[in-house]
Short mmCIF file of C-alpha atoms in Angstrom, two decimals:
data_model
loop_
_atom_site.label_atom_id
_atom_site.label_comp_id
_atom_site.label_asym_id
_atom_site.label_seq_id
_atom_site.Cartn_x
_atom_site.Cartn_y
_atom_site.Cartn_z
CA UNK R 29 15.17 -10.53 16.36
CA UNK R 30 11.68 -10.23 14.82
CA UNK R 31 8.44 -10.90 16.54
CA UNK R 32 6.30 -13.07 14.12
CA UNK R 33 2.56 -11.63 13.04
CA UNK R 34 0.19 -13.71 10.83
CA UNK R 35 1.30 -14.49 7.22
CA UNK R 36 -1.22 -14.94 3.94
CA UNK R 37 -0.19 -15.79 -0.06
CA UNK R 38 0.21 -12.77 -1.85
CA UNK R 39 -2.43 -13.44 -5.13
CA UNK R 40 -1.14 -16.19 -7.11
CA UNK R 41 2.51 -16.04 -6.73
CA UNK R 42 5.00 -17.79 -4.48
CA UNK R 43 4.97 -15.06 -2.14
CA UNK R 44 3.83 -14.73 1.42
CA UNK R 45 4.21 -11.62 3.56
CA UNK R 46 2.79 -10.40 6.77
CA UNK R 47 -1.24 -9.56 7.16
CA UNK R 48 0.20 -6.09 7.63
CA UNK R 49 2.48 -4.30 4.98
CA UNK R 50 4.56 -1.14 6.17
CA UNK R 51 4.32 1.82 3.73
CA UNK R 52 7.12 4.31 3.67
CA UNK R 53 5.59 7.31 2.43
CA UNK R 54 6.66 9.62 5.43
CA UNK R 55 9.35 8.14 6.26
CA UNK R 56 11.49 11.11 4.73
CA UNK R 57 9.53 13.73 7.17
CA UNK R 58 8.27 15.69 4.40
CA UNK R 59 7.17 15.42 0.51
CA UNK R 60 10.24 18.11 -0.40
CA UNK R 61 13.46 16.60 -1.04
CA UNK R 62 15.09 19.67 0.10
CA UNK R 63 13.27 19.77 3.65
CA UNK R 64 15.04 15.96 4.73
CA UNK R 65 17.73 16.35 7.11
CA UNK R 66 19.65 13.78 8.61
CA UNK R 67 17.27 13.89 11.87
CA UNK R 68 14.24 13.12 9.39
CA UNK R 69 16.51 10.60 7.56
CA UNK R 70 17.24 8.31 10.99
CA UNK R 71 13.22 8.64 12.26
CA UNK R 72 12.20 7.51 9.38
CA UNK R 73 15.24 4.42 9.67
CA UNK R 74 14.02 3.98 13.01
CA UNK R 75 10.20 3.59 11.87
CA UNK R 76 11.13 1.01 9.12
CA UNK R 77 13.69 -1.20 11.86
CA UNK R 78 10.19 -1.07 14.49
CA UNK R 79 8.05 -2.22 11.57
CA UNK R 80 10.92 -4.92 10.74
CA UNK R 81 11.05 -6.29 14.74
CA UNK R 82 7.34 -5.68 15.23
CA UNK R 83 6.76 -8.54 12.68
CA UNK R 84 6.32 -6.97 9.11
CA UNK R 85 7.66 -8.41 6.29
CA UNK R 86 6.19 -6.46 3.11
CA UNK R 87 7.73 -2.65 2.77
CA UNK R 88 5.93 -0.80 0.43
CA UNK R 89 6.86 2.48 -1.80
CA UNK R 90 6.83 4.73 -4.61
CA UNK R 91 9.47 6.90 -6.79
CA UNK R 92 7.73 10.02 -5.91
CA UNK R 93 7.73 9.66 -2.45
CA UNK R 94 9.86 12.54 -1.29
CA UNK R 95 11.04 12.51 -5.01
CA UNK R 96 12.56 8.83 -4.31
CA UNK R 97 14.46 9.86 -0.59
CA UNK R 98 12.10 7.19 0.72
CA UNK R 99 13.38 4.26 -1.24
CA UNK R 100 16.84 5.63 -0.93
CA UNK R 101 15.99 5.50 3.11
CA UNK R 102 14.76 2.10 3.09
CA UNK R 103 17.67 1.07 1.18
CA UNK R 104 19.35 2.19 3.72
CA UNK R 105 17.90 0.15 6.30
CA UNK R 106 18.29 -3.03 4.46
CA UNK R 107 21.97 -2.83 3.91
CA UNK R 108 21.89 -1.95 8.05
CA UNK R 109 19.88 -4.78 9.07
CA UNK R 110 21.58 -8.01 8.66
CA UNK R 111 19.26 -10.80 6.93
CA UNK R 112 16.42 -7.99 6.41
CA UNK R 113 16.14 -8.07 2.46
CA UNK R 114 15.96 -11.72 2.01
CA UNK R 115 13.18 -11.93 4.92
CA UNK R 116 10.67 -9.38 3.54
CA UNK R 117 8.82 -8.73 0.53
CA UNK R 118 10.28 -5.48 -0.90
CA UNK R 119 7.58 -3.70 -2.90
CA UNK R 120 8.07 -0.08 -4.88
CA UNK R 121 5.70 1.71 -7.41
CA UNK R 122 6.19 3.81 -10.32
CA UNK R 123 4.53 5.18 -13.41
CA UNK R 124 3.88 8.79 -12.24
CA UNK R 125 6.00 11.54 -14.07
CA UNK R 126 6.00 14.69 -11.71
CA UNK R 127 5.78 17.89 -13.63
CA UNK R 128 8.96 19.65 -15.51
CA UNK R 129 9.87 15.90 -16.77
CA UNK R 130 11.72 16.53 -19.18
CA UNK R 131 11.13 19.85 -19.90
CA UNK R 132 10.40 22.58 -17.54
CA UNK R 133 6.76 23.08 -19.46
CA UNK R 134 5.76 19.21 -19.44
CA UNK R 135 2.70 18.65 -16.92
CA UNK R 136 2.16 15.90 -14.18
CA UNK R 137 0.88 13.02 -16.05
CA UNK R 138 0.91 9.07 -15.73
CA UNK R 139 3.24 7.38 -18.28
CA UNK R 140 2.86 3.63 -18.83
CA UNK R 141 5.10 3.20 -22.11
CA UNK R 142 7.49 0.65 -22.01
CA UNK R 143 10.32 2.73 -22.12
CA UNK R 144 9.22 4.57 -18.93
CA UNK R 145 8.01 1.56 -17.01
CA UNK R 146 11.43 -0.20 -17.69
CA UNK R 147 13.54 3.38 -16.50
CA UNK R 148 11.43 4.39 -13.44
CA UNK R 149 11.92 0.35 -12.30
CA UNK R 150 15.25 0.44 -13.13
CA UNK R 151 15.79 3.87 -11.32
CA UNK R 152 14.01 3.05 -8.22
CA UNK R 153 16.42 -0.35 -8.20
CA UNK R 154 19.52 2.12 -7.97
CA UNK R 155 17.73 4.09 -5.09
CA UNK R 156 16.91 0.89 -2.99
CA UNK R 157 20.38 -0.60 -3.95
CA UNK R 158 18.76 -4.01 -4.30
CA UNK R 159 19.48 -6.15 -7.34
CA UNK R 160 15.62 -7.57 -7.72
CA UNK R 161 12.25 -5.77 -6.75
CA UNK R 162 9.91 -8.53 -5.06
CA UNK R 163 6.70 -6.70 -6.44
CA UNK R 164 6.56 -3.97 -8.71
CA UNK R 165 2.94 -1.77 -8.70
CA UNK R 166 1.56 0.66 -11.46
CA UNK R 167 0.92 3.59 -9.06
CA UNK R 168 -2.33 5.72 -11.24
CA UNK R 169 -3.35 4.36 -14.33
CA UNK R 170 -2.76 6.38 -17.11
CA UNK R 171 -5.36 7.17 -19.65
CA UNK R 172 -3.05 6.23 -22.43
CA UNK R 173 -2.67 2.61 -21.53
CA UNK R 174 -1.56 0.41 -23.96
CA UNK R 175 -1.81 -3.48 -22.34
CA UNK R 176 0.59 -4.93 -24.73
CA UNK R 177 2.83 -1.90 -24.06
CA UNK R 178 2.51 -2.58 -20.53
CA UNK R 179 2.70 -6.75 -20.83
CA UNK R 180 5.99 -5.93 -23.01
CA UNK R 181 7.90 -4.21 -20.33
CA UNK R 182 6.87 -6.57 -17.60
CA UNK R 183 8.01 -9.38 -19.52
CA UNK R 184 11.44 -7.49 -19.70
CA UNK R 185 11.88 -6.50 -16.72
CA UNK R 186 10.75 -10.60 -15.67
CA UNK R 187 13.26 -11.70 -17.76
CA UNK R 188 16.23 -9.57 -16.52
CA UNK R 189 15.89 -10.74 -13.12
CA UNK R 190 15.10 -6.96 -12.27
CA UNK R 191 11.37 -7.67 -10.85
CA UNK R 192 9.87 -10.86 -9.22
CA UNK R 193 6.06 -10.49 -9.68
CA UNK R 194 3.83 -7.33 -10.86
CA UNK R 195 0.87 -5.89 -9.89
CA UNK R 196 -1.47 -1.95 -10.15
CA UNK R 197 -2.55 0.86 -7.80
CA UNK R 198 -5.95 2.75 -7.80
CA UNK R 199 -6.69 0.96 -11.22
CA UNK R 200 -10.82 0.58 -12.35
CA UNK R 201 -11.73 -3.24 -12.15
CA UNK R 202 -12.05 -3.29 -16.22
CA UNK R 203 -8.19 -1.37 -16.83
CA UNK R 204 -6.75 -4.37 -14.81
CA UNK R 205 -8.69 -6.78 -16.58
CA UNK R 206 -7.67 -5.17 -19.98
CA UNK R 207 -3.85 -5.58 -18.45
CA UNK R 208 -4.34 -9.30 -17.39
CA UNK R 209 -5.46 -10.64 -20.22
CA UNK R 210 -2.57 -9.08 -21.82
CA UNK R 211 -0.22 -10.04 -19.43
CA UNK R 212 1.73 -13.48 -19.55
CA UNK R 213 2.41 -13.39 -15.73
CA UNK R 214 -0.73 -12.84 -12.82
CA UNK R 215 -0.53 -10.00 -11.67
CA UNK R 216 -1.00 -10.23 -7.66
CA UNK R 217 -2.09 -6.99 -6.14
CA UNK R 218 -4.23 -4.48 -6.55
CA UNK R 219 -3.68 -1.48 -4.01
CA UNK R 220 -6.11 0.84 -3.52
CA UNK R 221 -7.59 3.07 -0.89
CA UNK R 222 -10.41 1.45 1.80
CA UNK R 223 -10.81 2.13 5.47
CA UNK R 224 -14.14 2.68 7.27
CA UNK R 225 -13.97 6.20 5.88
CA UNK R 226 -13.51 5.34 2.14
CA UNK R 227 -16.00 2.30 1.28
CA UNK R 228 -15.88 2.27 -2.36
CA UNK R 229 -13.81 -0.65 -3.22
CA UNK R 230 -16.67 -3.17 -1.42
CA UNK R 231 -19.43 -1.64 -3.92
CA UNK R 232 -17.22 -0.98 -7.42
CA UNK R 233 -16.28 -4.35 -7.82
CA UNK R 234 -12.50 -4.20 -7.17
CA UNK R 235 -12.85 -6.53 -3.95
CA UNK R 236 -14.87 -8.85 -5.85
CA UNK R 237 -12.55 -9.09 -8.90
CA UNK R 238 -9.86 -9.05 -6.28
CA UNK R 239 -11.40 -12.95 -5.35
CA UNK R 240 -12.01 -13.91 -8.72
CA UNK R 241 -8.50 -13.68 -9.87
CA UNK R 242 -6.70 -14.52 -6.55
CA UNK R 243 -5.37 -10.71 -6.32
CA UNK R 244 -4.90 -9.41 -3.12
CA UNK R 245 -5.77 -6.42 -2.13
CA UNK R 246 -3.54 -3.58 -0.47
CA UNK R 247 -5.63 -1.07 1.38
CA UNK R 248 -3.77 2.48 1.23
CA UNK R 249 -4.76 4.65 4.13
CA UNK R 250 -6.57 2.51 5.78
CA UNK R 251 -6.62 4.57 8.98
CA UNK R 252 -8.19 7.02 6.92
CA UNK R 253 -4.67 9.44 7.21
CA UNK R 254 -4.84 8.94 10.83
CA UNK R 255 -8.48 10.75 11.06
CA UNK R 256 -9.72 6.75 12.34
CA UNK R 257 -6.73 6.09 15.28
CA UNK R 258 -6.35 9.92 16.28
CA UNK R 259 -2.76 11.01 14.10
CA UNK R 260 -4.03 12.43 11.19
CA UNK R 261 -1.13 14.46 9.31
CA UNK R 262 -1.00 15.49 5.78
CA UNK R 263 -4.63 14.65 4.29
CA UNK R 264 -5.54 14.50 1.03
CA UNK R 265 -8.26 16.94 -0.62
CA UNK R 266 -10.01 14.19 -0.95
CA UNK R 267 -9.74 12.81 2.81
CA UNK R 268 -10.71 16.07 4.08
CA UNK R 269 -14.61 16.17 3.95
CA UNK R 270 -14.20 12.30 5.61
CA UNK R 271 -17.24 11.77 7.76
CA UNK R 272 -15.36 9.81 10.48
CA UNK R 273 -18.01 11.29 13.18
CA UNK R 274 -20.91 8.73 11.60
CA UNK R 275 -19.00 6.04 13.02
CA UNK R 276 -16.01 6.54 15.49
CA UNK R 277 -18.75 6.44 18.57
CA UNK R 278 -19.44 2.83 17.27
CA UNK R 279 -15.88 1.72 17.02
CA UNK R 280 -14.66 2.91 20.12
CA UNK R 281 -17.96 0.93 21.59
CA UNK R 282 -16.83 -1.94 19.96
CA UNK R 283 -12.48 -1.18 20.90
CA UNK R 284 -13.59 -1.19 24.70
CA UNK R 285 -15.81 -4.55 24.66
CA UNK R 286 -12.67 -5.79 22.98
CA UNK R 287 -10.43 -4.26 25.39
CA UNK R 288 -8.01 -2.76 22.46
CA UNK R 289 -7.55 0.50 20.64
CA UNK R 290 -9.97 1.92 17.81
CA UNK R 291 -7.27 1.37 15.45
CA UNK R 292 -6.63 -2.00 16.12
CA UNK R 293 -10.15 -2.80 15.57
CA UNK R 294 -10.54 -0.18 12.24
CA UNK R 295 -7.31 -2.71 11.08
CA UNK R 296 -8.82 -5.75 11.94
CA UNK R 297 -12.47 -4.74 10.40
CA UNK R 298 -10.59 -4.96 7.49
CA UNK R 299 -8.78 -7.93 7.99
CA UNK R 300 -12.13 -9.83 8.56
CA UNK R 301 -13.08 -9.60 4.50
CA UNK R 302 -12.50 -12.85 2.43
CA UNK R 303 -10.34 -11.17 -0.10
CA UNK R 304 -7.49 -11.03 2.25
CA UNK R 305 -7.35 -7.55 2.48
CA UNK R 306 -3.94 -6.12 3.49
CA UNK R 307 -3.35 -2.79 5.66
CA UNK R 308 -0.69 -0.71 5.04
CA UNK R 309 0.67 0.35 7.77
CA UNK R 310 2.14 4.64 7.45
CA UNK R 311 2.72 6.00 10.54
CA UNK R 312 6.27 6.81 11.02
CA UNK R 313 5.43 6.45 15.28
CA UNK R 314 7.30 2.87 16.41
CA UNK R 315 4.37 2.93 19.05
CA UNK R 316 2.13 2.97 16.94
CA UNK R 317 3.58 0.60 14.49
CA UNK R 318 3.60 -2.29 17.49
CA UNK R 319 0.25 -1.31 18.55
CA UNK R 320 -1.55 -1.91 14.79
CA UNK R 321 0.36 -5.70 15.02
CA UNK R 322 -2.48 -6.53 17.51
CA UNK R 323 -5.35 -5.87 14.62
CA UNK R 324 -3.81 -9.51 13.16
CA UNK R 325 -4.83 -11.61 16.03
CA UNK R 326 -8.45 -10.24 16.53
CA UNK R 327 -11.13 -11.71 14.94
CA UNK R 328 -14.79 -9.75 14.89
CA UNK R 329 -17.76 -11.78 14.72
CA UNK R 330 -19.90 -10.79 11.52
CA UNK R 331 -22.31 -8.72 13.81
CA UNK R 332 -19.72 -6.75 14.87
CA UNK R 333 -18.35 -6.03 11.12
CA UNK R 334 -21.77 -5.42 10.36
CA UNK R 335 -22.06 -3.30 13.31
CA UNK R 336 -19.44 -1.10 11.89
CA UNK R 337 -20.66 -0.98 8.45
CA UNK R 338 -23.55 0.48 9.07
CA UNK R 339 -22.14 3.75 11.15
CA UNK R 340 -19.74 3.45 8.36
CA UNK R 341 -22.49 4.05 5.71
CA UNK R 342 -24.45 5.71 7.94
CA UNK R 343 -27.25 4.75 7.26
CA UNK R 344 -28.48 0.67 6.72
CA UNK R 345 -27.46 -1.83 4.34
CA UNK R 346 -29.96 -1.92 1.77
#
């Protein structure tokens, strides 16, 4: 039995999910394929059945998490959980060749022809054992692009039944405009990284293109790796000179007028923008996974959001 959380459109398509998505990154226990074991194989169950009760109903992925253990994991859990796959909104990414694919010289690169798209989507359907993908994401665009390319194997992949509705990850507001107007379907998210910690998506125009076109966006990290809520565990390069000291005094003001957690307030900060903006959820911790639930049902007043924007920035709004 599920507990029920808040539920929004997801862009322009039929679909509605939870406020808050579950991501499935660490569910494996490790990036290594060769590091899972079958303790790291039932956590990582466990996490995505807490998520499932606690009231989410969009699962996100990616083939190269844990070199596609973490789809095979959450395939796992659907066939476990009676009802599960036709109650949630089952969501995988690909495009991303690792190195030594298919030779042992070829680099890491992002591959967006047709004939990849359609393999990596089709592979990725074998790992989750599912007949249909809900949502299918571009995970890094790749420099070579082609749109038609692109808009070719979507509309294959539409037409086979093998993927419900499309969307992009970390894309430049002008790439997924160059892909829509390509496209013959919407496409209906955009994920990308924003917490309090990483503001860029409010000034680069992806949340405002994200209202224009009735895309919603996915925030990645949006706990900032943990480094917001207190967890943090295998941070990016790039999360690693995060200035989360300019404005964690101010949140945790804010958590304890509130009477909640600094997370549940980082998540609901969030929550509060018009765009719809949807948290993905990564910690593997079922605690913690109930405890972000509560971010739904809080509502800041502006001068609170504003509050936090400011010890965000760190300086004032212009």
């Amino acid at each position: 039995m599920t507990e029920t959380m808040q539920t929004s459109a997801l862009g322009a398509s039929h679909l509605t999910s939870s406020r808050l998505a579950y991501g499935c990154w660490r569910v494996a226990g490790t990036w290594n394929p060769a590091e899972v074991t079958d303790a790291s194989r039932a956590a990582g169950r466990r996490a995505i059945i807490a998520a499932y009760e606690a009231g989410y109903t969009l699962f996100d992925n990616a083939d190269i998490y844990c070199g596609g253990e973490a789809e095979r994991i959450l395939g796992e859990v659907l066939k476990q959980v009676s009802g599960m796959r036709d109650r949630v909104v089952l969501t995988t990414k690909g495009g991303i060749r690792p190195g030594g694919d298919p030779r042992p010289d070829s680099p890491g690169r992002y591959d967006f022809s047709a004939a990849y798209i359609t393999a990596a989507c089709e592979q990725s359907l074998r790992r989750l054992d599912v007949g249909t993908i809900d949502l299918y994401l571009l995970h890094r665009p790749d420099y070579l692009a082609d749109p038609e390319e692109v808009a070719r194997a979507f509309s294959q992949l539409k037409a086979a039944g093998k993927v419900r509705h499309f969307g992009v990850s970390n894309f430049r507001p002008t790439l997924l405009t160059a892909l829509q107007v390509t496209c013959p379907m919407p496409l209906v998210a955009h994920q990308v990284e924003i917490s309090m910690a990483k503001l860029d998506a409010f000034t680069d125009g992806t949340l405002d293109q994200c209202l224009i076109e009735r895309i919603t966006p996915m925030a990645w990290s949006p706990l900032a790796a943990g480094l917001i809520g207190g967890g943090a565990t295998r941070l990016l390069p790039s999360q690693k000179t995060y200035r989360t000291d300019l404005f964690l005094p101010t949140l945790d003001a804010v958590a304890e007028a509130r009477g909640v957690s600094r997370t549940v307030v980082a998540l609901a900060w969030l929550l509060k923008h018009p765009a719809k903006i949807q948290p993905i959820i990564g910690t593997i911790n079922p605690d913690r996974i109930r405890e972000a639930t509560k971010a739904a049902a809080l509502d800041l007043t502006r001068e609170e959001w504003y509050r936090l924007l400011v010890a965000a920035r760190g300086e004032p709004v212009p």
